[in-house]
Amino acid sequence: MLKLFKLLGNKRLFFLLMGLILFIAVMGFTLGPRAGLSWPEKFSKDTVGFVQYIVYKPVSYIAGFFEDISNLRSVQKENEELKIALAHYTRDKAKYNTIEQENERLRRDLKFTEQQELRNKNYEYRIAHVISVNNDPDNRTLVIDLGSRNGITKEMAVTSDKGLVGTVSQVSNFTATVKLMTTLDSKDPNSNAIAATVQGNENKSFGMIESYDQQKGMFLMTKIKSDDPLKKGDTIISSGLGGEFPRFMVIGTVESRQPGEFGLTDTAYIKPATEFSDWNELFVVVTPEVPQ
């Protein structure tokens, strides 16, 4: 007995024995069948869960904040890329529309020249681009990029794909000045009148286009015989008489007809077939009578 007390007096051995007993007790407790958790286990689990909750919430907020910043940078980068792509698309679309419009004009020009060639193979239609326009109401002219080097001479007729525009008044080596038909004036000795007729009724209709009414924006056709079948809606073309203008040049359509100043002949207002503005391409008509 004395030995046992001496043995228990050794603190190290005492604690070792107590730890072993507790270990065996815990092992027996945990290995045995149980209906639920013990209160120490519950306490430890609740404590760990509470600590995880307290630690996880701020950590998740901080992580989400930095993730939002990263996403914001990605969105900003995507927005910049989209802006660049949109700018390129707008530029390419404008370029495409310009090319498409130019192709459409060139197709019309080709169709026009083919139709004119079928009408009269002796005429050559040389395409020219408008360089500049002078909008002086008393002397409206424009400059084209064809000159004497291209066989262009004074008095040649110039037309668009819709109708007669004017005549060449001055020529240099590489350019030519075109005097518009809106400058026609019967009182001007330098103004050339146009011998005109009705398209499809060339043998029965005749008149002279000598002036342009600035207020009404129409040509005035005079010297129309009273029995002339000319009527409203007819298409007026050049007859080619006198040699000043080639044949079959479209001038415009008849808007009205009334008796002339002295009652011997009639006059008619002709609406121009072409608008005298916003040209891109024009055609200089080269006739076989003009030296090339």
Short mmCIF file of C-alpha atoms in Angstrom, two decimals:
data_model
loop_
_atom_site.label_atom_id
_atom_site.label_comp_id
_atom_site.label_asym_id
_atom_site.label_seq_id
_atom_site.Cartn_x
_atom_site.Cartn_y
_atom_site.Cartn_z
CA MET A 1 0.00 0.00 0.00
CA LEU A 2 2.82 2.31 0.84
CA LYS A 3 4.36 1.55 -2.48
CA LEU A 4 1.14 2.49 -4.24
CA PHE A 5 1.07 5.88 -2.53
CA LYS A 6 4.66 6.41 -3.44
CA LEU A 7 3.89 5.48 -6.98
CA LEU A 8 0.96 7.88 -7.06
CA GLY A 9 3.14 10.55 -5.62
CA ASN A 10 5.02 10.61 -8.83
CA LYS A 11 3.10 13.32 -10.76
CA ARG A 12 4.24 12.29 -14.17
CA LEU A 13 3.12 8.74 -13.74
CA PHE A 14 -0.15 9.93 -12.26
CA PHE A 15 -1.00 12.11 -15.22
CA LEU A 16 0.03 9.36 -17.61
CA LEU A 17 -2.31 6.91 -15.92
CA MET A 18 -5.17 9.43 -15.93
CA GLY A 19 -4.61 10.18 -19.61
CA LEU A 20 -4.61 6.49 -20.45
CA ILE A 21 -7.83 5.96 -18.51
CA LEU A 22 -9.51 8.88 -20.32
CA PHE A 23 -8.26 7.64 -23.66
CA ILE A 24 -9.67 4.17 -23.04
CA ALA A 25 -12.93 5.70 -21.87
CA VAL A 26 -13.26 7.94 -24.94
CA MET A 27 -12.38 5.06 -27.26
CA GLY A 28 -14.97 2.89 -25.64
CA PHE A 29 -17.50 5.67 -25.79
CA THR A 30 -16.97 6.49 -29.45
CA LEU A 31 -16.73 2.92 -30.68
CA GLY A 32 -19.91 1.87 -29.01
CA PRO A 33 -23.36 2.29 -30.60
CA ARG A 34 -24.80 5.80 -30.11
CA ALA A 35 -28.07 7.46 -30.89
CA GLY A 36 -26.55 10.94 -31.28
CA LEU A 37 -23.60 13.20 -30.62
CA SER A 38 -22.32 13.90 -27.21
CA TRP A 39 -22.44 17.40 -25.80
CA PRO A 40 -18.63 17.91 -26.17
CA GLU A 41 -18.89 16.97 -29.83
CA LYS A 42 -21.86 19.24 -30.30
CA PHE A 43 -20.08 22.03 -28.55
CA SER A 44 -16.94 21.61 -30.65
CA LYS A 45 -18.91 21.45 -33.90
CA ASP A 46 -20.96 24.53 -33.04
CA THR A 47 -17.84 26.40 -32.01
CA VAL A 48 -16.04 25.51 -35.25
CA GLY A 49 -19.10 26.43 -37.35
CA PHE A 50 -19.50 29.78 -35.58
CA VAL A 51 -15.82 30.61 -36.03
CA GLN A 52 -15.99 29.61 -39.73
CA TYR A 53 -19.08 31.80 -40.19
CA ILE A 54 -17.37 34.80 -38.60
CA VAL A 55 -14.21 34.31 -40.65
CA TYR A 56 -15.91 33.31 -43.94
CA LYS A 57 -18.26 36.31 -44.28
CA PRO A 58 -15.61 39.08 -44.43
CA VAL A 59 -13.28 36.89 -46.44
CA SER A 60 -16.07 36.21 -48.97
CA TYR A 61 -16.91 39.93 -49.15
CA ILE A 62 -13.27 40.81 -49.75
CA ALA A 63 -12.88 38.06 -52.35
CA GLY A 64 -16.11 39.17 -54.06
CA PHE A 65 -14.93 42.78 -54.07
CA PHE A 66 -11.68 41.91 -55.83
CA GLU A 67 -13.59 39.61 -58.19
CA ASP A 68 -15.97 42.48 -59.03
CA ILE A 69 -12.98 44.73 -59.74
CA SER A 70 -11.54 42.05 -62.03
CA ASN A 71 -14.91 41.67 -63.79
CA LEU A 72 -15.21 45.45 -64.11
CA ARG A 73 -11.82 45.61 -65.81
CA SER A 74 -12.87 42.80 -68.17
CA VAL A 75 -16.12 44.61 -69.00
CA GLN A 76 -14.23 47.87 -69.59
CA LYS A 77 -11.82 46.07 -71.91
CA GLU A 78 -14.69 44.45 -73.78
CA ASN A 79 -16.42 47.84 -74.11
CA GLU A 80 -13.28 49.36 -75.59
CA GLU A 81 -12.99 46.49 -78.05
CA LEU A 82 -16.66 46.86 -78.98
CA LYS A 83 -16.24 50.61 -79.53
CA ILE A 84 -13.29 49.96 -81.85
CA ALA A 85 -15.24 47.25 -83.68
CA LEU A 86 -18.24 49.58 -84.04
CA ALA A 87 -16.03 52.37 -85.41
CA HIS A 88 -14.51 49.95 -87.93
CA TYR A 89 -17.98 48.72 -88.87
CA THR A 90 -19.27 52.26 -89.38
CA ARG A 91 -16.25 53.13 -91.51
CA ASP A 92 -16.52 49.96 -93.57
CA LYS A 93 -20.27 50.41 -94.01
CA ALA A 94 -19.82 53.98 -95.26
CA LYS A 95 -17.09 52.79 -97.62
CA TYR A 96 -19.29 49.94 -98.82
CA ASN A 97 -22.25 52.28 -99.41
CA THR A 98 -20.03 54.66 -101.38
CA ILE A 99 -18.69 51.86 -103.54
CA GLU A 100 -22.18 50.43 -104.01
CA GLN A 101 -23.53 53.82 -105.13
CA GLU A 102 -20.60 54.29 -107.48
CA ASN A 103 -21.14 50.83 -108.97
CA GLU A 104 -24.83 51.60 -109.44
CA ARG A 105 -24.00 54.85 -111.24
CA LEU A 106 -21.45 53.12 -113.45
CA ARG A 107 -23.99 50.42 -114.33
CA ARG A 108 -26.47 53.14 -115.34
CA ASP A 109 -23.77 54.90 -117.34
CA LEU A 110 -22.88 51.68 -119.15
CA LYS A 111 -26.52 50.98 -119.93
CA PHE A 112 -26.94 54.55 -121.19
CA THR A 113 -23.93 54.37 -123.53
CA GLU A 114 -25.09 51.01 -124.87
CA GLN A 115 -28.54 52.43 -125.62
CA GLN A 116 -27.05 55.47 -127.37
CA GLU A 117 -24.77 53.27 -129.44
CA LEU A 118 -27.79 51.28 -130.63
CA ARG A 119 -29.50 54.53 -131.65
CA ASN A 120 -26.58 55.97 -133.58
CA LYS A 121 -23.28 54.15 -133.96
CA ASN A 122 -21.65 57.26 -135.42
CA TYR A 123 -21.68 59.02 -132.05
CA GLU A 124 -19.12 58.32 -129.33
CA TYR A 125 -19.94 59.06 -125.71
CA ARG A 126 -16.80 59.81 -123.71
CA ILE A 127 -17.27 59.69 -119.96
CA ALA A 128 -15.96 62.63 -117.95
CA HIS A 129 -15.89 63.49 -114.25
CA VAL A 130 -16.96 66.88 -112.93
CA ILE A 131 -14.07 68.72 -111.27
CA SER A 132 -15.77 71.96 -110.22
CA VAL A 133 -19.01 73.91 -110.63
CA ASN A 134 -19.54 77.65 -111.03
CA ASN A 135 -22.97 78.57 -109.61
CA ASP A 136 -22.99 82.14 -110.91
CA PRO A 137 -26.64 82.53 -112.08
CA ASP A 138 -25.53 84.68 -115.03
CA ASN A 139 -22.85 82.30 -116.21
CA ARG A 140 -23.35 78.80 -114.87
CA THR A 141 -20.52 76.53 -115.96
CA LEU A 142 -18.69 73.43 -114.82
CA VAL A 143 -15.28 71.94 -115.49
CA ILE A 144 -14.70 68.33 -116.57
CA ASP A 145 -11.51 66.25 -116.62
CA LEU A 146 -11.33 65.83 -120.42
CA GLY A 147 -9.49 68.25 -122.70
CA SER A 148 -7.90 68.63 -126.11
CA ARG A 149 -5.57 65.70 -125.35
CA ASN A 150 -8.73 63.56 -125.25
CA GLY A 151 -10.08 64.93 -128.54
CA ILE A 152 -12.48 67.41 -126.95
CA THR A 153 -13.25 70.61 -128.90
CA LYS A 154 -15.52 73.61 -128.47
CA GLU A 155 -19.25 73.32 -129.13
CA MET A 156 -19.38 69.61 -128.37
CA ALA A 157 -22.58 68.59 -126.61
CA VAL A 158 -22.41 67.34 -123.04
CA THR A 159 -25.12 65.16 -121.52
CA SER A 160 -25.88 63.14 -118.42
CA ASP A 161 -27.60 59.77 -118.45
CA LYS A 162 -30.91 61.65 -118.06
CA GLY A 163 -30.66 64.52 -120.49
CA LEU A 164 -28.77 67.33 -122.23
CA VAL A 165 -26.57 69.42 -119.91
CA GLY A 166 -24.75 71.95 -122.10
CA THR A 167 -21.95 72.51 -124.59
CA VAL A 168 -18.17 72.82 -124.33
CA SER A 169 -17.26 76.53 -124.30
CA GLN A 170 -13.52 76.43 -123.50
CA VAL A 171 -10.88 73.72 -123.85
CA SER A 172 -7.43 73.28 -122.35
CA ASN A 173 -5.07 70.33 -122.63
CA PHE A 174 -6.56 68.30 -119.80
CA THR A 175 -9.85 70.01 -118.87
CA ALA A 176 -12.82 71.64 -120.54
CA THR A 177 -15.42 74.19 -119.44
CA VAL A 178 -19.07 73.33 -120.09
CA LYS A 179 -21.67 76.06 -120.48
CA LEU A 180 -24.98 74.85 -119.07
CA MET A 181 -28.25 74.90 -120.99
CA THR A 182 -29.73 77.07 -118.22
CA THR A 183 -27.82 80.01 -119.77
CA LEU A 184 -29.84 79.85 -123.01
CA ASP A 185 -31.12 83.31 -123.90
CA SER A 186 -32.78 84.31 -127.15
CA LYS A 187 -31.44 87.85 -126.68
CA ASP A 188 -27.84 86.67 -126.44
CA PRO A 189 -26.17 86.46 -129.90
CA ASN A 190 -23.70 83.89 -128.55
CA SER A 191 -26.47 81.56 -127.37
CA ASN A 192 -27.14 78.63 -129.70
CA ALA A 193 -30.77 77.60 -130.08
CA ILE A 194 -31.61 73.90 -130.22
CA ALA A 195 -33.69 72.45 -133.04
CA ALA A 196 -36.06 70.08 -131.24
CA THR A 197 -38.75 67.52 -131.98
CA VAL A 198 -40.95 64.99 -130.21
CA GLN A 199 -39.49 61.55 -129.54
CA GLY A 200 -41.37 58.97 -131.60
CA ASN A 201 -42.95 61.66 -133.79
CA GLU A 202 -39.84 63.21 -135.32
CA ASN A 203 -41.34 63.79 -138.77
CA LYS A 204 -44.39 65.76 -137.61
CA SER A 205 -43.18 67.90 -134.70
CA PHE A 206 -40.66 70.71 -134.72
CA GLY A 207 -39.69 73.70 -132.61
CA MET A 208 -36.76 75.77 -131.37
CA ILE A 209 -35.57 75.87 -127.78
CA GLU A 210 -34.05 79.33 -127.49
CA SER A 211 -34.24 80.34 -123.83
CA TYR A 212 -34.52 79.15 -120.26
CA ASP A 213 -37.02 80.63 -117.80
CA GLN A 214 -35.08 81.04 -114.54
CA GLN A 215 -38.21 81.60 -112.46
CA LYS A 216 -40.10 78.56 -113.72
CA GLY A 217 -36.99 76.43 -114.18
CA MET A 218 -38.08 75.39 -117.68
CA PHE A 219 -37.00 75.74 -121.30
CA LEU A 220 -39.17 77.74 -123.66
CA MET A 221 -39.84 76.02 -127.00
CA THR A 222 -41.03 78.36 -129.77
CA LYS A 223 -41.99 78.25 -133.47
CA ILE A 224 -44.37 75.33 -132.99
CA LYS A 225 -46.92 75.16 -135.81
CA SER A 226 -50.56 75.25 -134.82
CA ASP A 227 -51.19 71.83 -136.40
CA ASP A 228 -48.18 70.28 -134.65
CA PRO A 229 -49.30 67.19 -132.63
CA LEU A 230 -47.02 68.16 -129.72
CA LYS A 231 -48.87 67.74 -126.39
CA LYS A 232 -48.28 67.69 -122.65
CA GLY A 233 -46.14 64.76 -121.50
CA ASP A 234 -44.26 64.36 -124.79
CA THR A 235 -40.50 63.82 -124.56
CA ILE A 236 -38.56 66.51 -126.41
CA ILE A 237 -35.27 65.58 -128.09
CA SER A 238 -32.82 67.35 -130.36
CA SER A 239 -33.58 66.87 -134.06
CA GLY A 240 -30.00 67.33 -135.26
CA LEU A 241 -30.99 70.01 -137.78
CA GLY A 242 -28.44 72.78 -138.19
CA GLY A 243 -25.61 70.60 -136.95
CA GLU A 244 -25.24 72.44 -133.64
CA PHE A 245 -26.43 69.49 -131.54
CA PRO A 246 -26.40 65.76 -132.27
CA ARG A 247 -29.68 63.94 -132.83
CA PHE A 248 -31.72 62.17 -130.17
CA MET A 249 -30.37 64.17 -127.23
CA VAL A 250 -33.10 64.13 -124.57
CA ILE A 251 -34.01 67.65 -123.46
CA GLY A 252 -37.14 67.29 -121.33
CA THR A 253 -40.91 66.79 -121.26
CA VAL A 254 -43.73 69.12 -122.30
CA GLU A 255 -45.43 70.75 -119.32
CA SER A 256 -47.79 73.12 -121.16
CA ARG A 257 -48.56 74.58 -124.59
CA GLN A 258 -50.14 77.91 -125.48
CA PRO A 259 -50.44 80.26 -128.47
CA GLY A 260 -47.36 82.32 -129.27
CA GLU A 261 -46.93 86.04 -128.90
CA PHE A 262 -48.37 86.92 -132.30
CA GLY A 263 -50.71 83.95 -132.65
CA LEU A 264 -48.96 82.51 -135.71
CA THR A 265 -47.16 79.75 -133.83
CA ASP A 266 -47.37 78.14 -130.41
CA THR A 267 -44.92 77.99 -127.53
CA ALA A 268 -44.40 75.28 -124.94
CA TYR A 269 -42.71 75.01 -121.57
CA ILE A 270 -40.31 72.08 -121.35
CA LYS A 271 -39.31 70.65 -118.00
CA PRO A 272 -35.58 69.66 -118.17
CA ALA A 273 -34.91 65.93 -118.08
CA THR A 274 -31.83 66.43 -115.92
CA GLU A 275 -31.29 68.39 -112.74
CA PHE A 276 -28.51 70.94 -113.12
CA SER A 277 -26.71 69.98 -109.91
CA ASP A 278 -24.94 67.13 -108.11
CA TRP A 279 -23.27 65.53 -111.09
CA ASN A 280 -20.66 62.83 -110.81
CA GLU A 281 -20.15 61.65 -114.39
CA LEU A 282 -21.11 63.29 -117.66
CA PHE A 283 -20.67 62.34 -121.33
CA VAL A 284 -19.11 64.38 -124.08
CA VAL A 285 -20.71 63.52 -127.42
CA VAL A 286 -18.14 63.22 -130.20
CA THR A 287 -19.73 63.31 -133.64
CA PRO A 288 -18.08 62.21 -136.90
CA GLU A 289 -18.32 65.75 -138.25
CA VAL A 290 -16.00 67.03 -135.53
CA PRO A 291 -12.27 66.38 -136.17
CA GLN A 292 -10.75 64.17 -133.49
#
